[in-house]
Amino acid sequence: MKLIKQLDWFIKRQKRTYMIAIILLIITGVVDMLPPWIIGQAIDAIREGSLTTERLILIVSSLLGIMVLSYVMSYLWIARLFGTAFLLEKKLRGRFFGHLLKQTPRFYQQHRTGDLMALATNDLKAVERTAGFGVMTLVDSFNMTLIALTIMGVFIDWKLTLAALLPMPILAWSMNKLGSQIHTRFTAAQDSFGVMNDQVVESISGLRVVRSFVQEEADTKKFDDITDDVMAKNMHVAKIDVLFEPVIKLLVGLSYLIGLSFGTYLVFTNDITLGQLVSFNIYLGMLIWPMYAFGELINVVQRGTASLERIETTMNEVPDVSSTGTVHIDVPEKITFKSLSFRYPNANRESLEDIVLHVSRGETIGIVGPTGAGKTTLLRQLLREYPIDDSLLVNGVPISDIKLETVRGWSGYVSQEHLLFSKTVRDNIRFGVDDVSDEALDRAIHLAAFDTDIEHLENGLDTVVGEQGVMLSGGQKQRLSIARALLKNPEILLLDDSLSAVDAKTESRIIDSVRTSREAKTTFIVAHRLSAVAHADQILVLQDGRVTERGTHDQLMERHGWYYEQFIRQGESE
Ligand code: ATP
């Protein structure tokens, strides 16, 4: 079975637990087969008039004993098997989450959040059901069928057994047909559930925009259409789902009919006793569950396989940035862009072309230019989010040869969109840094000019900022992110237009702190307001992905180019 192959890493690890559960299950199956046999014997004894009181007491007490034993054993194997299934769900979720953490922007460009959430919840649940309920029904139904059929065939009558089994091939054929349809339809239903999830995420996170553009109705209509689709696809699954039971009922009924009529005939011809016919029918009744279970098994396994395939497709995606680099560099003394060009995956033109830059540790680099010029793209090269050739070197070593964790560990990136967690201000600032002293925290807050804001927050540092920091203003979010980066005190600080939402006075205060606190470390500042980079050791002007001007503030002012014009224009407007 494909599913078992896909899950063999887990099954191998849990071999012992599965074995114990299965052995207990088999023993329970055997124990459950005893009562019909005992009852048949009792009936024959009544018919022969040989049933004594002592024998009756013995029969009743053994039936009671068997019940208790079966109860205890069932409890034990169910607890083990389902416990293992939950463990599988947890492990799969952990692997899936770990996989998501390793992915680069390209992956997130291709997979939408809602769909990933659907995989992590709904699909994983379907796999868990297969590993718990699926395995249980598989072993249980196989076991019960085998034991019941053996007893029926060997100890009662093999002709009768065969006759009662005549409808079975039809059952197997129908289940197979229904199963493959469930697989296809369930995959489609799960896909559309992913799309719906995605719409929910997008609508809720973009609620402000939706409201301000009065798009509530259009958004609701769109959502209705999507939920209609989800419903239609699930109805499509349900239409097959409901066929399982009637088909099984019909065929089981047929088995009963054959068993009873042919069995009665055999009693008349004295081939079997009345007690044996009663036992036979009880066994036949006991086969109803395995048949149902078999149908359900096909259903559950097909759903589980469909879900696992969806998960595996995502899990099999290898991050496009390889983590095979092995070189460890303690301190990035020199960063060299050696005629670096870069094109985003799926883009039709270069976003950076022929970038040449030499940066020594401790320098501040300002990057300016019109919007869309490639400033962010340049910074992101230092985060190794995209595959890159040998044109970016650190201490003379191509960045792709350096350990990925080392590279990412150096940098502190303050992005344009401020990513905050729905935790307290304190937790947001000290994110990723263990053991922070109160002094260090206060210092980072002071350097980022965030201290007065904290005084105004209801619970100060313990104020919970809400999802994505909804409680904070744009400028506050920016300064919180800067405080977070300054607390980490990274070797390479990347400020991506991080001062756009603060006034000129606060900006100059933050720039001063960055200058003094990072004297020995490297800082890249991307800015639209040129005053934020005027102090930099080197300033690059990027236009259309190319460096068109470079130098210090004074050199660029003398050049009377783009930088000069912008500087004068910005001076006039302030
Ligand atoms: P801004 O000042 O507006 O932030 P920027 O100078 O930082 O702009 P970038 O974000 O680096 O500009 O973008 C440079 C170019 O790369 C733009 O033309 C943009 O459309 C393109 N680009 C950015 N991100 C991607 C992406 N993920 N896939 C394809 N193209 C992209």
XYZ file of C-alpha atoms and ligand atoms in Angstrom:
605
model
C 0.000 0.000 0.000
C 1.337 3.357 -1.085
C 0.353 5.019 2.167
C 2.355 2.564 4.268
C 5.356 3.177 2.029
C 5.037 6.905 2.473
C 4.765 6.536 6.224
C 7.387 3.836 6.652
C 9.766 6.223 8.487
C 7.165 6.487 11.222
C 5.940 2.897 11.193
C 9.527 1.665 11.528
C 10.062 3.857 14.557
C 6.797 2.807 16.138
C 7.141 -0.849 15.145
C 6.950 -2.078 18.719
C 3.821 -0.150 19.604
C 2.107 -1.183 16.397
C 3.106 -4.817 16.972
C 1.784 -4.845 20.533
C -1.463 -3.168 19.465
C -1.890 -5.620 16.604
C -1.137 -8.672 18.763
C -3.649 -7.472 21.368
C -6.141 -6.876 18.584
C -5.670 -10.392 17.214
C -6.056 -11.941 20.659
C -9.222 -9.898 21.207
C -10.505 -11.184 17.864
C -9.894 -14.789 18.913
C -11.505 -14.226 22.315
C -14.557 -12.666 20.623
C -15.029 -15.795 18.535
C -15.579 -18.004 21.551
C -19.112 -16.933 22.635
C -20.911 -18.039 19.414
C -19.185 -21.384 19.661
C -20.181 -21.778 23.310
C -23.764 -20.739 22.513
C -23.961 -23.305 19.690
C -22.712 -25.997 22.060
C -25.293 -24.957 24.651
C -28.130 -25.138 22.134
C -27.079 -28.601 21.030
C -26.851 -29.637 24.691
C -30.414 -28.343 25.277
C -31.628 -30.235 22.232
C -29.956 -33.410 23.401
C -31.217 -32.791 26.967
C -27.697 -33.023 28.374
C -27.469 -29.475 29.793
C -26.903 -29.709 33.559
C -27.075 -26.759 36.012
C -23.331 -26.945 36.613
C -22.686 -26.808 32.853
C -25.058 -23.854 32.469
C -23.275 -21.980 35.287
C -19.947 -22.788 33.652
C -21.209 -21.514 30.274
C -22.647 -18.280 31.720
C -19.559 -17.545 33.805
C -17.215 -18.230 30.894
C -19.305 -15.895 28.718
C -19.010 -13.238 31.430
C -15.258 -13.806 31.759
C -14.825 -13.548 28.008
C -16.756 -10.237 27.977
C -14.517 -8.727 30.656
C -11.349 -9.987 28.971
C -12.483 -8.643 25.598
C -13.291 -5.263 27.160
C -9.887 -4.906 28.805
C -7.975 -6.045 25.707
C -9.980 -3.760 23.420
C -9.270 -0.827 25.694
C -5.560 -1.569 25.638
C -5.150 -1.877 21.894
C -7.430 1.036 21.048
C -5.488 3.291 23.422
C -2.171 2.201 21.874
C -3.218 2.412 18.279
C -4.981 5.749 18.520
C -2.239 7.160 20.714
C 0.232 6.248 17.977
C -1.982 7.902 15.365
C -2.022 11.133 17.364
C 1.732 10.893 17.688
C 1.972 10.534 13.903
C -0.192 13.617 13.456
C 2.067 15.550 15.824
C 5.244 14.339 14.104
C 3.911 15.065 10.638
C 2.847 18.519 11.757
C 6.294 19.120 13.260
C 7.999 18.000 10.036
C 5.647 20.122 8.000
C 6.279 23.199 10.144
C 10.042 22.607 10.049
C 9.770 22.369 6.277
C 7.899 25.661 6.100
C 10.592 27.358 8.182
C 13.273 26.237 5.740
C 11.511 27.637 2.721
C 12.504 30.771 0.885
C 10.312 33.534 -0.584
C 9.920 31.626 -3.858
C 7.983 28.912 -2.022
C 5.653 31.433 -0.420
C 5.145 33.082 -3.760
C 3.818 29.740 -5.047
C 1.876 28.552 -2.006
C -0.761 30.606 -0.355
C -1.131 30.797 3.422
C -4.672 29.429 3.531
C -3.750 26.351 1.575
C -0.742 25.688 3.781
C -3.016 26.006 6.792
C -5.444 23.539 5.248
C -2.588 21.076 4.821
C -1.471 21.533 8.404
C -4.960 20.970 9.793
C -7.519 19.183 7.631
C -5.152 17.062 5.602
C -3.055 16.016 8.555
C -6.251 15.027 10.364
C -7.201 12.792 7.441
C -3.798 11.101 7.635
C -4.185 10.662 11.396
C -7.564 8.987 10.832
C -5.954 6.579 8.416
C -3.142 5.723 10.804
C -5.556 5.185 13.708
C -8.958 4.171 12.478
C -7.575 2.880 9.180
C -5.018 0.537 10.722
C -7.533 -0.566 13.315
C -10.156 -1.501 10.742
C -7.603 -3.118 8.493
C -6.207 -5.434 11.140
C -9.475 -5.967 12.947
C -11.540 -6.757 9.896
C -8.854 -8.981 8.405
C -8.368 -10.783 11.687
C -12.041 -11.269 12.438
C -12.824 -12.381 8.922
C -9.993 -14.880 8.923
C -10.861 -16.397 12.292
C -14.605 -16.428 11.680
C -14.201 -17.970 8.249
C -11.804 -20.613 9.560
C -14.186 -21.621 12.324
C -17.157 -21.522 9.946
C -15.373 -23.500 7.247
C -13.468 -26.023 9.374
C -15.782 -26.601 12.319
C -19.205 -26.029 10.788
C -19.398 -26.552 7.046
C -17.137 -25.374 4.269
C -19.812 -25.581 1.555
C -22.118 -23.350 3.566
C -19.257 -20.943 4.207
C -18.361 -20.730 0.535
C -21.976 -20.204 -0.440
C -22.385 -17.381 2.081
C -19.259 -15.757 0.694
C -20.493 -15.683 -2.908
C -21.416 -11.962 -2.772
C -17.915 -11.035 -1.530
C -16.159 -10.538 -4.888
C -18.947 -8.144 -5.878
C -18.369 -6.308 -2.601
C -14.629 -6.027 -3.232
C -15.194 -4.797 -6.783
C -17.741 -2.164 -5.681
C -15.507 -0.919 -2.871
C -12.598 -0.576 -5.236
C -14.677 1.457 -7.673
C -16.140 3.677 -4.971
C -12.727 4.077 -3.343
C -11.012 5.461 -6.418
C -13.851 7.931 -6.918
C -13.582 9.055 -3.298
C -9.851 9.661 -3.821
C -10.334 11.993 -6.773
C -13.302 13.800 -5.320
C -11.742 14.191 -1.886
C -8.563 15.683 -3.387
C -10.717 18.249 -5.197
C -12.665 18.988 -2.003
C -9.473 19.491 0.012
C -8.051 21.761 -2.698
C -11.138 23.935 -2.623
C -11.017 24.001 1.178
C -7.491 25.386 0.830
C -8.738 28.102 -1.500
C -11.469 29.015 0.976
C -8.976 29.187 3.831
C -6.883 31.471 1.752
C -9.763 33.787 1.070
C -10.533 33.977 4.804
C -6.924 34.870 5.619
C -6.795 37.497 2.875
C -10.149 39.063 3.741
C -9.517 39.262 7.459
C -6.001 40.606 7.155
C -7.114 43.067 4.505
C -10.305 44.052 6.291
C -9.298 47.686 6.636
C -8.735 48.016 2.915
C -11.934 46.142 2.136
C -13.890 48.511 4.384
C -12.262 51.689 3.189
C -13.012 50.787 -0.432
C -16.551 49.725 0.575
C -15.929 46.280 -0.852
C -17.751 44.331 1.860
C -20.529 43.210 -0.470
C -18.184 42.238 -3.268
C -15.996 40.401 -0.779
C -18.971 38.585 0.730
C -20.144 37.642 -2.760
C -16.708 36.293 -3.609
C -16.641 34.325 -0.366
C -20.126 32.958 -1.060
C -18.982 31.727 -4.452
C -15.996 30.014 -2.884
C -18.060 28.376 -0.134
C -20.560 27.261 -2.793
C -17.696 25.565 -4.539
C -16.474 23.954 -1.299
C -20.005 22.746 -0.613
C -20.447 21.401 -4.121
C -17.155 19.509 -3.943
C -18.013 18.072 -0.522
C -21.463 17.083 -1.750
C -19.709 15.358 -4.582
C -17.699 13.377 -2.011
C -20.810 12.718 0.084
C -22.675 11.291 -2.907
C -20.084 8.520 -3.084
C -19.760 8.345 0.681
C -23.422 7.457 1.147
C -23.205 4.668 -1.416
C -20.853 2.646 0.777
C -23.477 1.700 3.350
C -26.340 0.637 1.057
C -23.980 -1.431 -1.095
C -22.576 -3.185 1.963
C -26.058 -3.706 3.447
C -27.319 -5.219 0.238
C -24.462 -7.658 -0.080
C -24.470 -8.578 3.604
C -28.216 -9.202 3.353
C -27.547 -11.465 0.410
C -24.963 -13.394 2.430
C -27.487 -13.835 5.234
C -30.108 -15.027 2.810
C -27.805 -17.648 1.350
C -26.469 -18.637 4.787
C -29.909 -19.097 6.256
C -31.590 -20.896 3.350
C -28.703 -23.191 2.467
C -27.941 -23.684 6.192
C -31.530 -24.752 6.935
C -31.309 -27.178 4.044
C -28.107 -28.624 5.541
C -29.808 -29.038 8.935
C -32.593 -30.947 7.219
C -30.101 -33.180 5.457
C -28.355 -33.662 8.807
C -25.073 -32.277 7.519
C -24.970 -29.786 10.396
C -26.747 -29.522 13.734
C -29.187 -26.773 14.719
C -26.621 -25.443 17.178
C -24.090 -25.213 14.365
C -26.574 -23.270 12.220
C -27.139 -20.832 15.092
C -23.362 -20.473 15.599
C -22.910 -20.053 11.853
C -25.429 -17.249 11.757
C -23.858 -15.517 14.732
C -20.493 -15.730 12.965
C -22.068 -14.411 9.811
C -23.465 -11.555 11.895
C -19.973 -10.967 13.237
C -18.746 -10.626 9.670
C -21.031 -7.652 9.098
C -18.647 -5.378 11.000
C -15.551 -6.401 9.014
C -17.497 -5.807 5.823
C -18.576 -2.357 6.938
C -15.105 -1.779 8.245
C -13.668 -2.830 4.920
C -15.853 -0.284 3.146
C -14.974 2.422 5.651
C -11.327 1.392 5.405
C -11.302 1.979 1.668
C -12.981 5.328 2.240
C -10.645 6.451 5.031
C -7.496 5.164 3.330
C -8.370 6.910 0.081
C -8.934 10.168 1.932
C -5.725 9.704 3.899
C -3.739 8.905 0.765
C -5.199 11.886 -1.068
C -4.274 14.150 1.847
C -0.845 12.633 2.275
C -0.183 13.154 -1.420
C -1.115 16.810 -1.039
C 1.195 17.125 1.970
C 4.018 15.207 0.292
C 3.849 17.361 -2.826
C 4.593 20.357 -0.630
C 7.099 18.479 1.519
C 9.049 17.295 -1.517
C 9.834 20.809 -2.584
C 13.482 21.413 -1.999
C 14.362 24.968 -0.890
C 15.940 26.785 -3.817
C 18.689 28.102 -1.541
C 20.889 25.152 -0.748
C 22.082 24.738 2.799
C 25.115 22.734 1.768
C 27.630 25.496 2.544
C 30.044 24.370 5.230
C 32.416 27.284 5.771
C 32.040 29.025 9.084
C 33.112 32.622 9.354
C 33.028 34.243 12.748
C 33.102 37.855 11.751
C 32.268 39.208 8.289
C 35.209 41.588 7.842
C 34.712 42.255 4.125
C 31.643 42.057 1.955
C 32.209 42.167 -1.786
C 29.646 42.466 -4.548
C 31.617 41.373 -7.595
C 29.535 42.597 -10.496
C 26.414 41.027 -9.055
C 23.304 40.658 -11.182
C 20.052 39.231 -9.963
C 16.734 38.263 -11.443
C 13.751 37.104 -9.365
C 12.411 33.646 -10.210
C 9.642 34.086 -12.800
C 10.647 37.679 -13.513
C 11.480 38.609 -17.080
C 14.186 41.130 -16.344
C 17.105 41.687 -13.994
C 16.293 43.590 -10.790
C 19.994 44.183 -10.130
C 22.706 44.524 -12.748
C 26.432 44.671 -12.429
C 26.554 45.790 -8.796
C 30.097 46.385 -7.611
C 30.591 47.205 -3.936
C 33.305 46.667 -1.330
C 32.293 47.021 2.279
C 34.627 46.815 5.247
C 33.422 45.951 8.709
C 32.250 49.041 10.566
C 31.158 50.924 7.467
C 27.728 52.369 6.888
C 26.349 52.032 3.395
C 23.466 54.182 2.239
C 21.341 52.958 -0.640
C 18.974 55.389 -2.288
C 17.124 55.673 -5.546
C 13.658 55.898 -7.039
C 11.009 53.401 -6.052
C 11.384 49.988 -7.668
C 15.099 50.624 -8.326
C 16.215 47.437 -6.543
C 17.215 48.736 -3.104
C 15.358 46.067 -1.135
C 16.538 43.436 -3.578
C 20.136 44.429 -2.897
C 19.693 44.079 0.870
C 17.971 40.731 0.480
C 21.036 39.282 -1.214
C 22.744 39.479 2.171
C 19.977 37.387 3.708
C 20.493 34.629 1.144
C 16.826 34.305 0.422
C 17.465 33.476 -3.227
C 19.983 31.302 -5.021
C 23.036 33.289 -5.928
C 26.214 32.744 -7.942
C 29.764 33.505 -6.761
C 29.404 37.238 -7.189
C 28.746 37.934 -3.508
C 31.672 37.199 -1.224
C 32.243 37.522 2.483
C 35.885 37.574 3.569
C 36.646 36.365 0.039
C 34.429 33.266 0.374
C 31.384 32.995 -1.922
C 28.344 33.418 0.295
C 26.870 30.166 -1.041
C 29.810 28.255 0.469
C 29.136 29.651 3.913
C 26.794 27.893 6.298
C 23.277 29.207 5.883
C 22.748 29.603 9.637
C 25.989 31.563 9.884
C 24.887 33.984 7.179
C 21.421 34.428 8.605
C 22.843 34.698 12.116
C 24.930 37.747 11.165
C 22.126 39.840 9.880
C 19.409 41.849 11.518
C 16.847 42.880 8.951
C 14.285 45.578 9.601
C 11.925 45.191 6.680
C 9.488 47.670 5.187
C 6.527 45.659 6.429
C 6.908 45.320 10.150
C 6.336 41.817 11.292
C 5.138 41.771 14.850
C 3.776 38.904 16.876
C 0.609 39.115 18.940
C 2.640 39.147 22.123
C 3.755 41.895 24.499
C 5.990 44.756 23.398
C 8.747 43.245 25.549
C 8.485 39.815 23.893
C 8.452 41.418 20.465
C 11.614 43.374 21.155
C 13.569 40.523 22.639
C 12.433 38.083 19.966
C 15.261 35.755 19.002
C 17.614 36.935 21.732
C 17.883 34.796 24.860
C 18.698 36.113 28.315
C 18.254 39.810 27.898
C 19.023 42.052 30.834
C 16.623 44.896 31.630
C 19.452 47.390 30.996
C 20.107 46.028 27.504
C 16.396 46.133 26.729
C 16.087 49.717 27.981
C 19.129 50.733 25.997
C 17.771 49.282 22.751
C 14.450 51.010 23.361
C 16.218 54.293 24.039
C 18.420 53.980 20.949
C 15.360 53.360 18.805
C 13.651 56.418 20.337
C 10.819 54.204 21.484
C 10.920 55.173 25.191
C 8.253 57.874 25.249
C 5.853 55.643 23.348
C 6.210 52.950 25.958
C 5.298 55.425 28.663
C 2.084 56.146 26.777
C 1.152 52.520 26.272
C -1.434 51.246 28.740
C 0.706 48.515 30.257
C 4.081 49.802 29.143
C 6.366 47.013 27.994
C 3.723 44.469 28.925
C 1.144 45.807 26.501
C 0.008 43.106 24.095
C 0.321 44.575 20.615
C -2.357 42.449 18.922
C -2.014 40.566 15.677
C 0.596 42.182 13.427
C 0.852 44.964 16.009
C -2.598 46.469 15.282
C -2.401 48.371 18.564
C 0.580 50.400 17.402
C 0.970 53.243 14.944
C 3.108 52.830 11.830
C 5.968 54.829 13.401
C 5.745 52.855 16.637
C 5.932 49.577 14.742
C 8.997 50.852 12.918
C 10.769 51.864 16.081
C 9.850 48.632 17.843
C 11.385 46.725 14.920
C 14.515 48.880 15.104
C 14.786 48.287 18.862
C 14.520 44.547 18.178
C 17.330 44.721 15.631
C 19.538 46.914 17.841
C 19.059 44.555 20.784
C 20.299 41.689 18.663
C 23.229 43.916 17.735
C 23.928 41.978 14.564
C 27.172 42.063 12.608
C 25.259 43.382 9.621
C 22.254 45.598 10.229
C 19.908 46.072 7.304
C 17.493 48.960 7.671
C 15.057 48.869 4.772
C 13.340 52.225 4.636
C 12.789 51.774 8.347
C 12.530 55.425 9.219
C 9.894 56.446 6.706
C 7.120 56.824 9.280
C 8.974 58.962 11.826
C 9.378 62.732 11.850
C 12.681 64.340 10.868
C 13.711 65.024 14.475
C 13.147 61.457 15.640
C 14.871 60.213 12.508
C 17.999 62.179 13.264
C 17.950 60.960 16.880
C 17.725 57.329 15.719
C 20.398 57.818 13.070
C 22.703 59.274 15.743
C 22.137 56.270 17.988
C 22.711 53.833 15.136
C 25.945 55.643 14.293
C 27.326 55.569 17.781
C 26.109 52.130 18.808
C 27.286 50.444 15.635
C 30.646 52.057 15.111
C 32.464 48.734 14.801
C 29.763 46.939 12.841
C 28.387 47.114 9.341
C 25.125 48.882 8.618
C 23.152 49.167 5.391
C 20.499 51.865 5.283
C 17.940 52.051 2.503
C 16.048 55.323 2.593
C 13.904 57.642 0.584
C 14.690 60.613 2.825
C 18.324 61.300 2.002
C 19.060 62.834 5.402
C 18.971 59.260 6.742
C 22.051 58.290 4.743
C 23.992 61.564 4.597
C 26.453 60.311 7.230
C 27.165 57.028 5.399
C 30.714 56.086 4.353
C 29.462 55.151 0.918
C 26.197 56.026 -0.725
C 24.921 54.170 -3.779
C 22.273 55.613 -6.038
C 20.373 52.786 -7.697
C 18.298 53.378 -10.761
C 16.672 50.571 -12.688
C 18.815 48.009 -10.898
C 22.118 49.737 -11.724
C 24.413 51.901 -9.656
C 24.295 55.286 -11.342
C 26.077 57.369 -8.708
C 28.286 56.520 -5.756
C 30.367 58.318 -3.151
C 29.985 60.184 0.114
C 27.301 62.793 0.651
C 29.703 65.618 -0.213
C 30.987 63.892 -3.341
C 27.455 63.229 -4.537
C 26.392 66.817 -3.868
C 29.275 68.025 -5.983
C 28.207 65.731 -8.817
C 24.958 67.597 -9.279
C 23.159 64.392 -10.299
C 20.057 62.550 -9.049
C 21.216 62.634 -5.419
C 21.868 66.358 -5.494
C 18.492 67.131 -7.062
C 16.617 64.955 -4.591
C 18.474 66.429 -1.665
C 17.677 69.975 -2.701
C 14.026 69.073 -3.406
C 13.631 67.339 -0.051
C 15.289 70.270 1.727
C 12.805 72.658 0.131
C 9.790 70.564 1.051
C 10.729 70.291 4.737
P 10.894 50.752 -3.023
O 11.696 51.986 -2.851
O 9.561 51.023 -3.608
O 10.839 49.886 -1.823
P 13.022 49.142 -4.153
O 14.064 49.997 -4.774
O 13.313 48.589 -2.812
O 11.604 49.881 -4.172
P 12.726 46.419 -4.980
O 11.683 46.042 -4.013
O 14.100 45.958 -4.734
O 12.729 47.995 -5.208
O 12.265 45.910 -6.418
C 13.093 46.020 -7.545
C 12.369 45.403 -8.728
O 12.204 44.021 -8.523
C 10.994 45.986 -8.978
O 10.855 46.173 -10.362
C 10.044 44.918 -8.500
O 8.894 44.892 -9.278
C 10.862 43.655 -8.698
N 10.514 42.654 -7.669
C 10.538 42.830 -6.341
N 10.203 41.687 -5.700
C 9.951 40.782 -6.662
C 9.564 39.415 -6.657
N 9.389 38.747 -5.523
N 9.390 38.802 -7.840
C 9.588 39.453 -9.001
N 9.970 40.728 -9.077
C 10.145 41.400 -7.937
